[in-house]
Short mmCIF file of N, CA and C in Angstrom, two decimals:
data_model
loop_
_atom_site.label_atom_id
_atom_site.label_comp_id
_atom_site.label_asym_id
_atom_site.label_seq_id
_atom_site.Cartn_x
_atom_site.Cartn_y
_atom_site.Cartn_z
N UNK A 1 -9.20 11.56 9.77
CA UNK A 1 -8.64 11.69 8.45
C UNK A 1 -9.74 11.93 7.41
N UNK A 2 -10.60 11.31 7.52
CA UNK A 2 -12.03 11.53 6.29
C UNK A 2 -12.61 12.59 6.56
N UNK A 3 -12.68 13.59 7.70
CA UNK A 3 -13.27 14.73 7.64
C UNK A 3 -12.03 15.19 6.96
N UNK A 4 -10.69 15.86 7.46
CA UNK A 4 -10.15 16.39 6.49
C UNK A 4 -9.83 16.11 5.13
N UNK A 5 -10.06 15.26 4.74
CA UNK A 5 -9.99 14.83 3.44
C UNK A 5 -11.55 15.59 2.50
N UNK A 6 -12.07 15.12 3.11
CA UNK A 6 -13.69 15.85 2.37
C UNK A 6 -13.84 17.39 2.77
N UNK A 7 -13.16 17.92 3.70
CA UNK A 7 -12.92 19.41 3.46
C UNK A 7 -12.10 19.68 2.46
N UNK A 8 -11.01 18.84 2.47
CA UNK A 8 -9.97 19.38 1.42
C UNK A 8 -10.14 19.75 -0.07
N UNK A 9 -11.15 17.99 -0.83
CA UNK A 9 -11.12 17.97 -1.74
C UNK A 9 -12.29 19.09 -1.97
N UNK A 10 -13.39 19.50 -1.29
CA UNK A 10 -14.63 20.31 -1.59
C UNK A 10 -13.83 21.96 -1.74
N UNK A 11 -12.75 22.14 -0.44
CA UNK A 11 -11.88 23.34 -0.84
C UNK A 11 -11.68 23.68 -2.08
N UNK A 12 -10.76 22.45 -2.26
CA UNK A 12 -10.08 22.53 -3.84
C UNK A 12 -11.29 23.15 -5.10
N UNK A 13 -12.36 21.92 -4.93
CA UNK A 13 -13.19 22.32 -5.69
C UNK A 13 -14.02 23.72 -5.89
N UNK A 14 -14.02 24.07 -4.37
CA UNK A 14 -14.51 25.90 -4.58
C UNK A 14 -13.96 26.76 -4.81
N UNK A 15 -12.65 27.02 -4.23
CA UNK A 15 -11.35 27.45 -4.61
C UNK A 15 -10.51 27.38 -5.47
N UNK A 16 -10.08 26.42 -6.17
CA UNK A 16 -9.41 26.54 -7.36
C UNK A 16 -10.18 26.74 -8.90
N UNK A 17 -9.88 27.43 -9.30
CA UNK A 17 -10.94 28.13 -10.94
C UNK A 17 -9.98 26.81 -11.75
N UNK A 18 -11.23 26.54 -12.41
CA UNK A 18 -10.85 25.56 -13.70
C UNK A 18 -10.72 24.24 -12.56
N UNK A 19 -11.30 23.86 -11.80
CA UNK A 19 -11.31 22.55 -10.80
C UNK A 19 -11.83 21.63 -12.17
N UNK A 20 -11.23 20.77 -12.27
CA UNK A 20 -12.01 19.20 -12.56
C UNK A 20 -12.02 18.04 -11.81
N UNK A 21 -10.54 18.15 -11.00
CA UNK A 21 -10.47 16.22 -10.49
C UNK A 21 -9.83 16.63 -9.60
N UNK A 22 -9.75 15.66 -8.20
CA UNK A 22 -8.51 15.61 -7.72
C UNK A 22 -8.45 14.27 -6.96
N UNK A 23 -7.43 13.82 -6.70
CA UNK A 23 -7.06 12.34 -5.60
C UNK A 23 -6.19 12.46 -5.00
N UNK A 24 -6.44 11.65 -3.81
CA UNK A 24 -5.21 11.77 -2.60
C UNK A 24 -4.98 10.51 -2.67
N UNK A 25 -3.87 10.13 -3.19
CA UNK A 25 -3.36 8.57 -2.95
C UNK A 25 -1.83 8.61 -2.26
N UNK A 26 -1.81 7.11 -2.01
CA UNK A 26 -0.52 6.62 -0.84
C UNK A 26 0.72 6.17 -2.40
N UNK A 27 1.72 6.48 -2.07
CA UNK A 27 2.49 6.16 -2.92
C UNK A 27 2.67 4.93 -3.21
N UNK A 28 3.36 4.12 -1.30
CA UNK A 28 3.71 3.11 -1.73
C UNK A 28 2.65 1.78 -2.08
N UNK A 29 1.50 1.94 -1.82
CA UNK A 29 0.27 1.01 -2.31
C UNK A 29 -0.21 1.55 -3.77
N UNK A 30 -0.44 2.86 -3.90
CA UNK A 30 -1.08 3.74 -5.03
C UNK A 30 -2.85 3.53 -4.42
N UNK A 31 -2.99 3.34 -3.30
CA UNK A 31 -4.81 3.16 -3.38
C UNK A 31 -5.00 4.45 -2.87
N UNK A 32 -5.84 4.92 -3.35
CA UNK A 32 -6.69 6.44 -3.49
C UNK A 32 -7.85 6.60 -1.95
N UNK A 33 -7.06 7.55 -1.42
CA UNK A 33 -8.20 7.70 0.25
C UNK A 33 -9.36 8.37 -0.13
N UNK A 34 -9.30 9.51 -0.96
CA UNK A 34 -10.34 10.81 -1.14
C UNK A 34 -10.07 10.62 -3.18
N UNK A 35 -11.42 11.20 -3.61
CA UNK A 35 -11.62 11.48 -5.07
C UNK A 35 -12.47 12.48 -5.09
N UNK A 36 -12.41 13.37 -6.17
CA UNK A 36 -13.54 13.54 -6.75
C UNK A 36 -13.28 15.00 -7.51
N UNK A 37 -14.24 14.64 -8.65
CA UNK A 37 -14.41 15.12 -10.19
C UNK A 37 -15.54 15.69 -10.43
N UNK A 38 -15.69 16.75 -11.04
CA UNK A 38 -16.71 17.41 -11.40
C UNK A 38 -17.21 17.25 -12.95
N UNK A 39 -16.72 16.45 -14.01
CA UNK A 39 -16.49 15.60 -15.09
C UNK A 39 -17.21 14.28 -14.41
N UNK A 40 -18.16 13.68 -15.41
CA UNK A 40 -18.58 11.72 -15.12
C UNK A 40 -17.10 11.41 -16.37
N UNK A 41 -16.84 11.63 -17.11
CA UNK A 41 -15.87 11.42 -18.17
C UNK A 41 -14.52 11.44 -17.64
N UNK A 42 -14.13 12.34 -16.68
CA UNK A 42 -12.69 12.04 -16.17
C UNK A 42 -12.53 11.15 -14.43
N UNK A 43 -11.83 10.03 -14.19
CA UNK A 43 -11.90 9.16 -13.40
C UNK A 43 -10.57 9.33 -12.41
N UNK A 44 -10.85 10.19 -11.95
CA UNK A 44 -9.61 10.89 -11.10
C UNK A 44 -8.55 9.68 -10.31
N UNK A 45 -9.27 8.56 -9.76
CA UNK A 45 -8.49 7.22 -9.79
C UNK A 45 -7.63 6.74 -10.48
N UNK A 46 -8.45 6.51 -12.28
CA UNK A 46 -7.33 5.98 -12.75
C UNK A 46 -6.39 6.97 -12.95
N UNK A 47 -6.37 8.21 -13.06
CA UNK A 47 -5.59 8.80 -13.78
C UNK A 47 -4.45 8.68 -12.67
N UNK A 48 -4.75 9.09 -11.07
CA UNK A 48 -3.85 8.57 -10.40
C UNK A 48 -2.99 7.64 -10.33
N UNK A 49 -3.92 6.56 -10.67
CA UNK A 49 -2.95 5.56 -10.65
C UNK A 49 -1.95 5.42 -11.86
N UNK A 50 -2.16 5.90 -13.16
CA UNK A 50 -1.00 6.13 -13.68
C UNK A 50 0.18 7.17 -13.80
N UNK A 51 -0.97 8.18 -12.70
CA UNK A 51 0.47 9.26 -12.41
C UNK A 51 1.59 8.39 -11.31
N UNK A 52 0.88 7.77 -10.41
CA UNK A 52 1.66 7.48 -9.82
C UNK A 52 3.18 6.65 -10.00
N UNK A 53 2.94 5.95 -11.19
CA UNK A 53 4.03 5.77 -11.73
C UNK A 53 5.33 6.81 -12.11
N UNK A 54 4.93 8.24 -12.47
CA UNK A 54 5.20 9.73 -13.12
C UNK A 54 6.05 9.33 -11.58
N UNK A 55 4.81 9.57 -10.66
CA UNK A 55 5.84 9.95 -9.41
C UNK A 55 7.40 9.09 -8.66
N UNK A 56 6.69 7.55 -9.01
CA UNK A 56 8.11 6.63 -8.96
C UNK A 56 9.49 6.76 -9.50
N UNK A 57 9.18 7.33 -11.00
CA UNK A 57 9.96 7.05 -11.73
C UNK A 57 10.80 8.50 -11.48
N UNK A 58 10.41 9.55 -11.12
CA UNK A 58 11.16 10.78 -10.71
C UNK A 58 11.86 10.11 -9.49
N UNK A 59 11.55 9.49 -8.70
CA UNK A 59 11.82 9.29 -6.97
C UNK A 59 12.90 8.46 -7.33
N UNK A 60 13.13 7.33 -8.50
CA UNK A 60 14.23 6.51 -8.95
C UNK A 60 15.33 7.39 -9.58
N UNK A 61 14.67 8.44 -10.39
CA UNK A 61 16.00 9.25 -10.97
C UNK A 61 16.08 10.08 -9.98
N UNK A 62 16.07 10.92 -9.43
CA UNK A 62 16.57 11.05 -8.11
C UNK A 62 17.50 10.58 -7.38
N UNK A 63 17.16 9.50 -6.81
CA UNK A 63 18.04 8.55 -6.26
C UNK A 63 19.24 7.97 -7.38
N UNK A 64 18.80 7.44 -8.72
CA UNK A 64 19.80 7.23 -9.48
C UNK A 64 21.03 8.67 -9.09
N UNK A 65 20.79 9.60 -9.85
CA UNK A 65 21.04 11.05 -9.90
C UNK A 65 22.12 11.08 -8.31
N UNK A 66 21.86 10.97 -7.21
CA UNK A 66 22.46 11.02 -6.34
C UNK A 66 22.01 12.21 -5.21
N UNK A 67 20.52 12.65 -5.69
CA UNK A 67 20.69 13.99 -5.59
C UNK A 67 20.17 13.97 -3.92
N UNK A 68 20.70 15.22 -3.28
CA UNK A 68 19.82 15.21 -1.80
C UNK A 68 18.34 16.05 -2.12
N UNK A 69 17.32 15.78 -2.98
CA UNK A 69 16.16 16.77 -2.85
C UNK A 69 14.92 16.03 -2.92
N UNK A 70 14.23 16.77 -2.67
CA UNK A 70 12.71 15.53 -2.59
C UNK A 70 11.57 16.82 -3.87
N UNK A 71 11.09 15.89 -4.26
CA UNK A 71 10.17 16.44 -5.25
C UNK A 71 8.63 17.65 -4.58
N UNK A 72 8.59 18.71 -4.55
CA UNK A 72 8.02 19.39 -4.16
C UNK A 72 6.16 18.91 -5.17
N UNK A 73 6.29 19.11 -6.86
CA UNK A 73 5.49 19.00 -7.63
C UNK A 73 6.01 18.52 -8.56
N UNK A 74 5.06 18.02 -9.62
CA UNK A 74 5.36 17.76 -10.73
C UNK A 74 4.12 18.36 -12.20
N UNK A 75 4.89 19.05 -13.02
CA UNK A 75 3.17 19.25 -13.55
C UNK A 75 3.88 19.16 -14.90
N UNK A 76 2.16 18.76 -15.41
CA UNK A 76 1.70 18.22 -16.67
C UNK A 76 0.92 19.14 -17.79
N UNK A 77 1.49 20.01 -18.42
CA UNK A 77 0.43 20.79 -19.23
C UNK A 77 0.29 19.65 -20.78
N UNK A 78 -1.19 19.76 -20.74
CA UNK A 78 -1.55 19.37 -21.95
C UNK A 78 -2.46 20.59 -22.66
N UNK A 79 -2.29 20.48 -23.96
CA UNK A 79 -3.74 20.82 -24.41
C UNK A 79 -4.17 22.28 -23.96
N UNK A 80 -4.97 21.68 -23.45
CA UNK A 80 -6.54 22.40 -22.44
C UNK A 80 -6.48 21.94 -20.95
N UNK A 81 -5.68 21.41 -20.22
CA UNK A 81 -5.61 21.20 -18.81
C UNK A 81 -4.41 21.75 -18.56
N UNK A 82 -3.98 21.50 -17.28
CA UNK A 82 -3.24 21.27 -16.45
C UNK A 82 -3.18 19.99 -15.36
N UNK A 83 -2.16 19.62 -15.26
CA UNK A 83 -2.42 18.46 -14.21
C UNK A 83 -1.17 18.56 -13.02
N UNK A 84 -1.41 18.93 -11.92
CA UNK A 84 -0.60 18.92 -11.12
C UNK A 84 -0.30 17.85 -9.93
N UNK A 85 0.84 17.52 -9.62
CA UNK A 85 1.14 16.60 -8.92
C UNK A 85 1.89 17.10 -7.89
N UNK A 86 1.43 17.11 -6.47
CA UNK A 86 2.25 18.02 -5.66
C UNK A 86 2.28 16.58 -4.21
N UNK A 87 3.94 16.48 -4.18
CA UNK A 87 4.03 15.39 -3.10
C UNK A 87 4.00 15.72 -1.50
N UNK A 88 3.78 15.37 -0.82
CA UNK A 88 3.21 15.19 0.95
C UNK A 88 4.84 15.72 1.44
N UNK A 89 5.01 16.54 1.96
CA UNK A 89 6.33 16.32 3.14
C UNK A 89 7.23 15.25 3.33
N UNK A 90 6.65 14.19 3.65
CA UNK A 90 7.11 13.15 4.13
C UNK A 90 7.46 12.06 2.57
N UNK A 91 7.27 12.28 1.51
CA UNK A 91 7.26 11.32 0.73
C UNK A 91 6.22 10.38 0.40
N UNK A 92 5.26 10.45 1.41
CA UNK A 92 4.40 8.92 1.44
C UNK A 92 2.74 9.42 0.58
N UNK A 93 2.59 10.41 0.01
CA UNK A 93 1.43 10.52 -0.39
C UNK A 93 1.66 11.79 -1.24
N UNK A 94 0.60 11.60 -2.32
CA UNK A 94 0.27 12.81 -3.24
C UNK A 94 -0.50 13.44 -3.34
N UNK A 95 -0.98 14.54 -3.81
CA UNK A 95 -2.24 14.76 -4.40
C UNK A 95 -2.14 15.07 -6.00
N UNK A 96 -2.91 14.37 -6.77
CA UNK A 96 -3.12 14.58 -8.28
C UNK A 96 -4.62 15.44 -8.58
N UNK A 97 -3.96 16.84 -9.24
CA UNK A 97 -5.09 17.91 -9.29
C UNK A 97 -5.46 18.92 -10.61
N UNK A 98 -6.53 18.29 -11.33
CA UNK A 98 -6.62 18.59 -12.94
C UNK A 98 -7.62 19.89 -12.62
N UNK A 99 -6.71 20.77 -13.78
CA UNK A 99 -7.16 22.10 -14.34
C UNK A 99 -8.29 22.26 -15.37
N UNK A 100 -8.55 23.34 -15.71
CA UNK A 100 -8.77 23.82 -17.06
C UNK A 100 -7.89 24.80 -17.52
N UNK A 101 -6.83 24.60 -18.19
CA UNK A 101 -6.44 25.47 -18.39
C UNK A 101 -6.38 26.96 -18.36
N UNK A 102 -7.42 27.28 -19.45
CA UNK A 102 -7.89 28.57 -20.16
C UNK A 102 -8.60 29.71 -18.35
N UNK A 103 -8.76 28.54 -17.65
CA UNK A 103 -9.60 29.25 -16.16
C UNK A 103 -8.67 29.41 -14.85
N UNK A 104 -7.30 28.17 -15.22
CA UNK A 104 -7.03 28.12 -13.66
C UNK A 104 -6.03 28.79 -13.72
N UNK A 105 -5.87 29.56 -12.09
CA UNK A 105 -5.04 30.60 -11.61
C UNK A 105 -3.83 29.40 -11.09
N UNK A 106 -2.37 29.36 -11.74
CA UNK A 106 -1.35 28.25 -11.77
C UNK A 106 -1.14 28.73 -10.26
N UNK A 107 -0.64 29.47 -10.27
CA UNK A 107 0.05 30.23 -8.91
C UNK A 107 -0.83 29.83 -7.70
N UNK A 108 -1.74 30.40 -7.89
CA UNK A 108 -3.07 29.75 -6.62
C UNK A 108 -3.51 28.08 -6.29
N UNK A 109 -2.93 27.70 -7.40
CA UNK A 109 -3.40 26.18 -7.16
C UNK A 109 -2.45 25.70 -6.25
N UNK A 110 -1.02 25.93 -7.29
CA UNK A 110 -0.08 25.33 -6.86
C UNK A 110 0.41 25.83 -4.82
N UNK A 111 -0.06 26.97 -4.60
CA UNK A 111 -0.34 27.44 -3.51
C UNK A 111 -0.96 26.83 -2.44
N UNK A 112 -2.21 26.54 -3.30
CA UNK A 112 -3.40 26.10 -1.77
C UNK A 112 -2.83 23.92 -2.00
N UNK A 113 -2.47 23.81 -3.09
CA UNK A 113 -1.90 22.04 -2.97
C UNK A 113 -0.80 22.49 -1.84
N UNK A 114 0.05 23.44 -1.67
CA UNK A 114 1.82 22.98 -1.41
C UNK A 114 0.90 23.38 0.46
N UNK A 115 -0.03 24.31 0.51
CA UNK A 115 -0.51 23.76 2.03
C UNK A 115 -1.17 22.77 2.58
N UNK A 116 -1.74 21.87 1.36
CA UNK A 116 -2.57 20.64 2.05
C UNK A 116 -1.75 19.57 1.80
N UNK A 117 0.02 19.63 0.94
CA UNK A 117 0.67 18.66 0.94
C UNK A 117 1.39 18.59 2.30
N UNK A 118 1.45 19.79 3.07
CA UNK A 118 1.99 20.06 4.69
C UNK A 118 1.38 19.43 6.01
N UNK A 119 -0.03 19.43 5.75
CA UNK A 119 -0.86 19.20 6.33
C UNK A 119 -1.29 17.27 6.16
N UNK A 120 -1.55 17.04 5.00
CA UNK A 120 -1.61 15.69 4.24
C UNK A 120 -0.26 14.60 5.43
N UNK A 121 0.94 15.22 5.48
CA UNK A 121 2.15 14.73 5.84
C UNK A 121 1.85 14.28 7.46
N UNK A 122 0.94 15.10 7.98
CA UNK A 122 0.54 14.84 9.70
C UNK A 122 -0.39 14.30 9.95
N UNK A 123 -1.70 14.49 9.07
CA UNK A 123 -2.97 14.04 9.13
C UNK A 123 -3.36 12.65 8.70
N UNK A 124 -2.23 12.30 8.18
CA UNK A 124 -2.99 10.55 7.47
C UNK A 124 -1.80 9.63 8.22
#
């Protein structure tokens, strides 16, 4: 699991334009397997850990809702970022993955996350 994880996140980082952060955390604990930020100023942990709430609280309306679907992504434009939240197959894990706006290719990100959320689902 830690080799693919440290390929993944270094992928992300060469591959996606406008890379700043990313984390792979477990839903139902929220503890973070893989990090890392190209920013000392942004703390890709915490921010996880308060997305991860973002992600609960969709998974409750959902279920409130009645609905049969499972959350593919979730994203966050602010500002000058992007922040994407793209969930595992299985439900049990995320990855949280900050942009730069003005640089990152949406389509490509959201691309190369929705194959390591496939992969994420078998490997951990």
């Amino acid at each position: 699991m830690s080799d693919f994880l440290t390929t993944f996140v270094e992928d992300l980082k060469t591959n996606v334009s406008g890379f700043i952060a990313v984390a792979v955390t477990e839903v139902k604990t929220g503890m973070s397997y893989k990090s890392l930020s190209v920013s000392s100023n942004f703390d890709p942990e915490l921010a996880s850990a308060y997305n991860l709430e973002v992600v609960k609280a969709k998974m409750t309306a959902i279920k409130a809702l009645g609905l049969k679907e499972n959350i593919e992504d979730i994203m966050i434009t602010l500002s000058n970022q992007i922040h994407i939240i793209s969930i595992s197959e299985n439900g049990e894990y995320f990855i949280y993955l900050a942009v730069d706006s003005s640089k990152a290719n949406l389509g490509m990100s959201r691309a190369i996350l929705k194959k390591y959320s496939k992969e994420i689902a078998t490997k951990m």
